[in-house]
Tab-separated table of C-alpha atoms and ligand atoms in Angstrom:
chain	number	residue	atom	x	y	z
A	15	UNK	CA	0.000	0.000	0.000
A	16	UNK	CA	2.816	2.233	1.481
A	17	UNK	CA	4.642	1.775	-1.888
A	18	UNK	CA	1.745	1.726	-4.506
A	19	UNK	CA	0.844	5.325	-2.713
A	20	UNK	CA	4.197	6.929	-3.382
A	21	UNK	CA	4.115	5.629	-6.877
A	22	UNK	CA	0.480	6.402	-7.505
A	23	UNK	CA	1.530	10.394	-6.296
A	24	UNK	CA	4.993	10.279	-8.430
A	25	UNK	CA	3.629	9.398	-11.410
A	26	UNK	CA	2.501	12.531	-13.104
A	27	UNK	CA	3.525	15.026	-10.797
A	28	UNK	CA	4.178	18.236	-11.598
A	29	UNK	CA	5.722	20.117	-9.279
A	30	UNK	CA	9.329	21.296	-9.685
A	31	UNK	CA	9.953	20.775	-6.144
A	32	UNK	CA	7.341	19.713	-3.658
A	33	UNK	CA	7.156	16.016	-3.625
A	34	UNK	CA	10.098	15.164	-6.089
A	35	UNK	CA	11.197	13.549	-2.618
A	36	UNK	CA	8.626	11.718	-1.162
A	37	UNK	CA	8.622	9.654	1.574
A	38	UNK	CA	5.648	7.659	2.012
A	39	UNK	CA	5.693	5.983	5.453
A	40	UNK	CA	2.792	3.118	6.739
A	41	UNK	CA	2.832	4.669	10.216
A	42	UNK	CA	4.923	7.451	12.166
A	43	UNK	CA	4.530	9.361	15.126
A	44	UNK	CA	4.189	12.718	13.410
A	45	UNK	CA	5.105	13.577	9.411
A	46	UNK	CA	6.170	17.082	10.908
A	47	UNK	CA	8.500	15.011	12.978
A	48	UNK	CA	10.365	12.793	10.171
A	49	UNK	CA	10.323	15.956	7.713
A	50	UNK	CA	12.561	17.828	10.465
A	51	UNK	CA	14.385	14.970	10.646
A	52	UNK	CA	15.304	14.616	7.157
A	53	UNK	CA	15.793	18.585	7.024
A	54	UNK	CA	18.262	18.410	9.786
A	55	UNK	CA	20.130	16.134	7.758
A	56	UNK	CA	20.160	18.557	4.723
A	57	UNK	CA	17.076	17.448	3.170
A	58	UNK	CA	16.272	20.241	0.076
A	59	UNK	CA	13.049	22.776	-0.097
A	60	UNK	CA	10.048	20.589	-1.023
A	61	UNK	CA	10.786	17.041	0.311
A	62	UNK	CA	7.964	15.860	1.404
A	63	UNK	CA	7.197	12.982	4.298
A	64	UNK	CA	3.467	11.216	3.973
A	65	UNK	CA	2.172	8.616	6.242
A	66	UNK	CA	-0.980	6.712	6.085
A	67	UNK	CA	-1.440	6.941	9.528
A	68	UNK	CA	-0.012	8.843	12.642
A	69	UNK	CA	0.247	7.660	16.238
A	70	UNK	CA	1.036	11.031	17.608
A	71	UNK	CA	0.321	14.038	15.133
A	72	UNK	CA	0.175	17.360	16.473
A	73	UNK	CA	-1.964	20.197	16.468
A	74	UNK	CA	-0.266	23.523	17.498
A	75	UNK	CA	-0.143	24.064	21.765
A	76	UNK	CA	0.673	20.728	21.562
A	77	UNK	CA	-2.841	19.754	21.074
A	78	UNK	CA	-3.236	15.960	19.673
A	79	UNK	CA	-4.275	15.608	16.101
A	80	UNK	CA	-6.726	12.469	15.300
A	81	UNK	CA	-4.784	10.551	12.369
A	82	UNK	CA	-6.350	7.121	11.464
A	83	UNK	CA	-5.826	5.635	8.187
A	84	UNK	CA	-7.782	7.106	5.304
A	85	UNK	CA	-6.908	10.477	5.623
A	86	UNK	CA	-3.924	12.970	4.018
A	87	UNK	CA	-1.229	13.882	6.531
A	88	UNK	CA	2.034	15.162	4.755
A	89	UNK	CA	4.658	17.554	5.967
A	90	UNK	CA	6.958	19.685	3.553
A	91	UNK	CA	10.345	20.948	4.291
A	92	UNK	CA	11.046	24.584	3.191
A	93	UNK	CA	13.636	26.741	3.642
A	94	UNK	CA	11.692	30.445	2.710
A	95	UNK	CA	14.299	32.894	2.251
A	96	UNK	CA	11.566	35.445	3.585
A	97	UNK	CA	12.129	38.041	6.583
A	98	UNK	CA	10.979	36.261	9.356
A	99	UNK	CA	8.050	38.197	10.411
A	100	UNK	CA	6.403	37.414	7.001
A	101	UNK	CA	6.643	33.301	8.207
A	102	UNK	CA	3.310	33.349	9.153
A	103	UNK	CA	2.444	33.921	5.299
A	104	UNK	CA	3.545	30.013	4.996
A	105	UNK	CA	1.140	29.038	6.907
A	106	UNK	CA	-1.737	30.559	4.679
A	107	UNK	CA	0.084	29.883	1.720
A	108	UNK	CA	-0.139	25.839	2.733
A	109	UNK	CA	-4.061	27.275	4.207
A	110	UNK	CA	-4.902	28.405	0.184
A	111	UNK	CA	-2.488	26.036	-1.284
A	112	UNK	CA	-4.765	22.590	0.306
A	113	UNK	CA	-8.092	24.360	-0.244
A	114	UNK	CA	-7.047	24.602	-3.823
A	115	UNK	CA	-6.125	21.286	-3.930
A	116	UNK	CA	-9.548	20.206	-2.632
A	117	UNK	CA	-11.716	22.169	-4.737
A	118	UNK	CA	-9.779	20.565	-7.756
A	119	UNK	CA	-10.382	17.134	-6.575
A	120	UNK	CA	-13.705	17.549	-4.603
A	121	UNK	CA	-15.024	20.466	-5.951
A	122	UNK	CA	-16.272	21.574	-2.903
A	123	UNK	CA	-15.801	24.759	-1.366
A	124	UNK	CA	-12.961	24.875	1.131
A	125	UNK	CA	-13.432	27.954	3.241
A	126	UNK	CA	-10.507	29.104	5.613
A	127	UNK	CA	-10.502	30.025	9.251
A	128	UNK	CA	-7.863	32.086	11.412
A	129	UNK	CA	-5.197	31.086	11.340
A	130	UNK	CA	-4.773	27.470	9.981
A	131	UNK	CA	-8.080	25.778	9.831
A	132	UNK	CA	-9.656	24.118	6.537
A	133	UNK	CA	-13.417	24.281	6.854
A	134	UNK	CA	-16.266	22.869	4.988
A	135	UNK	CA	-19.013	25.414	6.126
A	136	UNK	CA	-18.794	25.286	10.274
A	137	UNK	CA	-16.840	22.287	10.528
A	138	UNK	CA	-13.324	21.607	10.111
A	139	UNK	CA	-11.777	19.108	7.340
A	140	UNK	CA	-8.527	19.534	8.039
A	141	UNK	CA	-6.045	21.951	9.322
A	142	UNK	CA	-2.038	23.258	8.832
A	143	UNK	CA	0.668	23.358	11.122
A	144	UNK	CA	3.893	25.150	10.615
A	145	UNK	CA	6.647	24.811	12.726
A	146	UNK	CA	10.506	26.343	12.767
A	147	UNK	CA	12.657	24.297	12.895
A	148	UNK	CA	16.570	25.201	12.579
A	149	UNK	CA	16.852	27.175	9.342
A	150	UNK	CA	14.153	25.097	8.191
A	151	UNK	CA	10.330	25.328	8.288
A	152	UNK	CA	8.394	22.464	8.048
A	153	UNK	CA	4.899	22.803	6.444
A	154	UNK	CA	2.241	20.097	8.011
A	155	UNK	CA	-1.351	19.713	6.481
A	156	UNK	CA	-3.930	17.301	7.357
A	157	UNK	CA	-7.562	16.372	5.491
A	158	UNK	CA	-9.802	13.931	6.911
A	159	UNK	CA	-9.930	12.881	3.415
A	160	UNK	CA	-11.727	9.018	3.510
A	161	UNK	CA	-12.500	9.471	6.962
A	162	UNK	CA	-15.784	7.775	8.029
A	163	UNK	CA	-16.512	10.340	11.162
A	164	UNK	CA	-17.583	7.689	13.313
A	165	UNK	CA	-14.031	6.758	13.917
A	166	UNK	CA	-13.800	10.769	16.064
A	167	UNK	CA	-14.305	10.387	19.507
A	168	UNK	CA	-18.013	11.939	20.700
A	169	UNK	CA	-16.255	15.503	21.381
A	170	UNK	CA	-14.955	15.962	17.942
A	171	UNK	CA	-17.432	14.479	15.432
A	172	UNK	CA	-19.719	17.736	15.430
A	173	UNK	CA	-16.861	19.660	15.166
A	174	UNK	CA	-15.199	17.934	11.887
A	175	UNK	CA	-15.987	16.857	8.846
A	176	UNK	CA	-14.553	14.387	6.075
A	177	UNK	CA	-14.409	14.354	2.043
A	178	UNK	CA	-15.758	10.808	2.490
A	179	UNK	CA	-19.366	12.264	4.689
A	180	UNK	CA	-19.259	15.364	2.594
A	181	UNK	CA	-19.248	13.348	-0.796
A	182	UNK	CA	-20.668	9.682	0.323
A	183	UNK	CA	-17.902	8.495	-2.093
A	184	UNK	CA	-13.783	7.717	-1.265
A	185	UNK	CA	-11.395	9.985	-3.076
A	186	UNK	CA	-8.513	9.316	-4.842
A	187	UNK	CA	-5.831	10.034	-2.177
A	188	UNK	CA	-2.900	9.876	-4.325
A	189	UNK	CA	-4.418	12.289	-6.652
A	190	UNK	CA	-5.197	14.670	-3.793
A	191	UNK	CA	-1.721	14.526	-2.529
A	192	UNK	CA	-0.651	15.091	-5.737
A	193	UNK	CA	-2.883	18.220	-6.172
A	194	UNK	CA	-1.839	19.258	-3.196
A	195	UNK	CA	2.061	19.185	-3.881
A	196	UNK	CA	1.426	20.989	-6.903
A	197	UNK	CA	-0.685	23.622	-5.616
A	198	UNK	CA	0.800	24.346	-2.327
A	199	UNK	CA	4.513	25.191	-4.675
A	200	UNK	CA	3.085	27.596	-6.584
A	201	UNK	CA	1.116	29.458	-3.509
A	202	UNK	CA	4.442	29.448	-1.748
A	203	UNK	CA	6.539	30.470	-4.388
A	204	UNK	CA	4.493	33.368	-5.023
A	205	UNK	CA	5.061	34.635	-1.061
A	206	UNK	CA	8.477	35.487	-2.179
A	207	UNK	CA	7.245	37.445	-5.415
A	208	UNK	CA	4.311	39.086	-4.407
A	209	UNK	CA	3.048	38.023	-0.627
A	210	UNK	CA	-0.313	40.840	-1.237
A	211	UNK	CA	-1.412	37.956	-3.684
A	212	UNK	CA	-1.050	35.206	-0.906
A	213	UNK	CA	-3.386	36.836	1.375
A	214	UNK	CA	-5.777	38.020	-1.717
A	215	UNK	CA	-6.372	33.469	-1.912
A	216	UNK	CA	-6.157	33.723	1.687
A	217	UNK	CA	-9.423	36.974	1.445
A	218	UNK	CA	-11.282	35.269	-0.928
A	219	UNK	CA	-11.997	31.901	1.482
A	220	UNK	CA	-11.605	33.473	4.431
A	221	UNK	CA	-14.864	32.235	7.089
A	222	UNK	CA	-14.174	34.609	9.812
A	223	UNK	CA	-13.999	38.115	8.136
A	224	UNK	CA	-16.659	40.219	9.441
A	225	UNK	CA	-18.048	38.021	11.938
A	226	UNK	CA	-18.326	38.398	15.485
A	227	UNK	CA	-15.535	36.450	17.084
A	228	UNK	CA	-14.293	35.466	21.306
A	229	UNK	CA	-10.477	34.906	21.121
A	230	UNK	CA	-9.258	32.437	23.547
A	231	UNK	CA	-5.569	31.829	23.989
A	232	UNK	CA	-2.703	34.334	25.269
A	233	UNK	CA	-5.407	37.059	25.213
A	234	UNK	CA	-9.312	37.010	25.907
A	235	UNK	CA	-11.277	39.491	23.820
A	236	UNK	CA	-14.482	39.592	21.852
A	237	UNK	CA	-15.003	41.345	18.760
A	238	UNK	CA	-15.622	41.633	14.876
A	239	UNK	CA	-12.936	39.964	12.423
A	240	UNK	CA	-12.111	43.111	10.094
A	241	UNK	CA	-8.905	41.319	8.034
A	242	UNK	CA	-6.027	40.131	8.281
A	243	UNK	CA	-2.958	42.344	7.727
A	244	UNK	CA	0.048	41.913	5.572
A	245	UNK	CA	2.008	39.271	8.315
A	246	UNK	CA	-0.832	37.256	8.505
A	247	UNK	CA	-2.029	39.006	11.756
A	248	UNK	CA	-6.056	39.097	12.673
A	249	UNK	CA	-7.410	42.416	13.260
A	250	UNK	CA	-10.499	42.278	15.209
A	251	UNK	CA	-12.846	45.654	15.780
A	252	UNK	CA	-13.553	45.968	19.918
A	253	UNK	CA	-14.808	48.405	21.880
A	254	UNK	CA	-11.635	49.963	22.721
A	255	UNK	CA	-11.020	49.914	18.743
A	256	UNK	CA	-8.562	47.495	16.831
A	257	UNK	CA	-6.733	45.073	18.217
A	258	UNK	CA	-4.107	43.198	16.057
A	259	UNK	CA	-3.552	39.317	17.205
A	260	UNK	CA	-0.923	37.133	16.128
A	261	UNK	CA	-1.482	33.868	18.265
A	262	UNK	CA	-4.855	32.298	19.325
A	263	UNK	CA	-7.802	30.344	18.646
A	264	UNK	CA	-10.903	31.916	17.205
A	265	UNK	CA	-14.426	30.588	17.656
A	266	UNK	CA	-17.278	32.358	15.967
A	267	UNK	CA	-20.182	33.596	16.891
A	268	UNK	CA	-23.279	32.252	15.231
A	269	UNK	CA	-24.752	35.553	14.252
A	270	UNK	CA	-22.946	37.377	11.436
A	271	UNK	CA	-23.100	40.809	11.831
A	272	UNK	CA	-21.434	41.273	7.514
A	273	UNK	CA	-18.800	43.048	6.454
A	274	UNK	CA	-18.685	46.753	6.034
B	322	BT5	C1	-4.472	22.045	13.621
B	322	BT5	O1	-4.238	22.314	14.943
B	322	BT5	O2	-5.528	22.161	13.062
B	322	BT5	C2	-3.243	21.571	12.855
B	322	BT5	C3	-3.344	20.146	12.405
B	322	BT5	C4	-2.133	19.739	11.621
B	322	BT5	C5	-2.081	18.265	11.390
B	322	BT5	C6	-0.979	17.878	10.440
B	322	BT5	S1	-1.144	16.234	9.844
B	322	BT5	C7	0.449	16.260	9.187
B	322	BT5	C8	1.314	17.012	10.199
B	322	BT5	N1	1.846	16.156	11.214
B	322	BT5	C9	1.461	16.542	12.453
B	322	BT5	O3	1.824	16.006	13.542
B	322	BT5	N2	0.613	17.594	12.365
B	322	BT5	C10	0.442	18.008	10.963
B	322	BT5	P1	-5.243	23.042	15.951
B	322	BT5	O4	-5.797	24.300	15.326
B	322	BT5	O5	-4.492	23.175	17.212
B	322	BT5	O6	-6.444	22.049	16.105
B	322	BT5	C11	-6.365	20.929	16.949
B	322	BT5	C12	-7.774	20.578	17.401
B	322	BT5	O7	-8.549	20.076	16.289
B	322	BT5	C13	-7.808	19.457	18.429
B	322	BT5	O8	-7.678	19.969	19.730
B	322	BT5	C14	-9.189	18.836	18.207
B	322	BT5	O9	-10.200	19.597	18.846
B	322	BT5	C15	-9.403	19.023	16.706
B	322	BT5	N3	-9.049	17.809	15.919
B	322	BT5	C16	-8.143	16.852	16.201
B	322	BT5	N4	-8.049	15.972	15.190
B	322	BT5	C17	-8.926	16.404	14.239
B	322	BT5	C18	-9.286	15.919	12.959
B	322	BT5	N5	-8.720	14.853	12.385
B	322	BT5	N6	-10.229	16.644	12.266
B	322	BT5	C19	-10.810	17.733	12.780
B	322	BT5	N7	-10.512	18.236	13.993
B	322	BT5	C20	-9.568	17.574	14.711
């Protein structure tokens, strides 16, 4: 399986550089883990780690990241030669890099929620992590692609969703990792020509703008999502005016109050 995968991805590829190395693993701990392996040992920009499964993914705070078989967890190395406090960008360029992916293989609507959440409407399909690492930054994305969600534990089932539930039919992993490889490079290599672009894909899907939000995290405040500015941070519209966040999690408010 582990072998017919990475040969199923290979062939037909067209990326220049994500995925050209691919390691395609039955079962790991985390992909993010083995991609900063094999970047600490001098791996180049775009090798890419994939595992059918993972024992121990990740979420960011540490948070534990449900992994069974069935979906599509991969992990990217990249070395961005970007000033650092434009890293966030990677993350949304991975953010409208995978919802591109999806829409070509799903055609469904991928929507995108602050700061690394894939949705399908209100509930979440997938989501990216990014992590430093050295000189290196390594680019994690999971989709609960062929995910039957009766395999979530009670407390997250409302709160996700699947390709598989969304579209009562499998889909063809190797061409979604494939999709994704390919997309994902060219969002990313447009960061270092013209990042305004990156956060135009990032605009056009984003789910929170102009809703009312409660931040939880570092800071506690309630207010409306305006935008997002040009290092990825959310501006939100309070009381005491606007506040710019860079870390946190966002949950939104079931009345939208639109956009201005
Ligand atoms: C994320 O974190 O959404 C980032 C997930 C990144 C996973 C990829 S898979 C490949 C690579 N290897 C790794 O080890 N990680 C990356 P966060 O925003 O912190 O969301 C975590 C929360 O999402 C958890 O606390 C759960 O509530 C929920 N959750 C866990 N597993 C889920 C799943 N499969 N689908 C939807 N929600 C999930």
């Amino acid at each position: 399986m582990r072998e017919d995968l990475a040969s199923a991805i290979k062939a037909g590829l067209r990326s220049r550089r994500f995925g050209q190395r691919l390691h395609v693993y039955a079962q790991v701990r985390s992909t993010n883990d083995e991609a900063a392996t094999l970047a600490a040992q001098g791996a180049p920009e775009g090798t890419a780690v994939l595992a059918v499964e993972q024992m121990g993914a990740r979420g960011r705070r540490q948070r534990a990241w449900l992994s069974p078989a069935g979906g599509l967890w991969l992990s990217v190395v990249l070395r961005p030669a970007l000033p650092a406090d434009q890293w966030p960008l990677v993350g949304f360029a991975a953010g409208v890099g995978t919802a591109r992916a999806v829409e070509e293989i799903a055609q469904v609507r991928v929507g995108l929620k602050w700061p690394n959440d894939l949705m399908i409407g209100e509930q979440k399909l997938g989501g990216v992590l990014v992590e430093a690492r050295g000189p290196a930054l390594i680019a994690g994305i999971g989709i609960n692609a062929n995910i039957a969600l009766d395999l979530f534990p009670p407390d997250i089932r409302p709160i996700a969703t699947s390709l598989l539930a969304v579209l009562a039919r499998p889909v063809d992993l190797a061409a979604l990792a494939r999709a994704l490889l390919e997309q994902f490079e060219r969002v990313y290599d447009l960061l270092a020509l013209n990042a305004e672009d990156v956060l135009v894909g990032w605009r056009e899907r984003d789910s929170t703008r102009g809703r009312q939000v409660r931040l939880s995290g570092d800071e506690e405040l309630e207010g409306v999502a305006e935008d997002v500015d040009r290092t990825g941070a959310l501006l939100v519209r309070t009381g005491a005016g606007i506040r710019r966040i860079v870390a946190g999690d966002v949950s939104l408010r079931t009345v939208s109050v639109g956009h201005r």
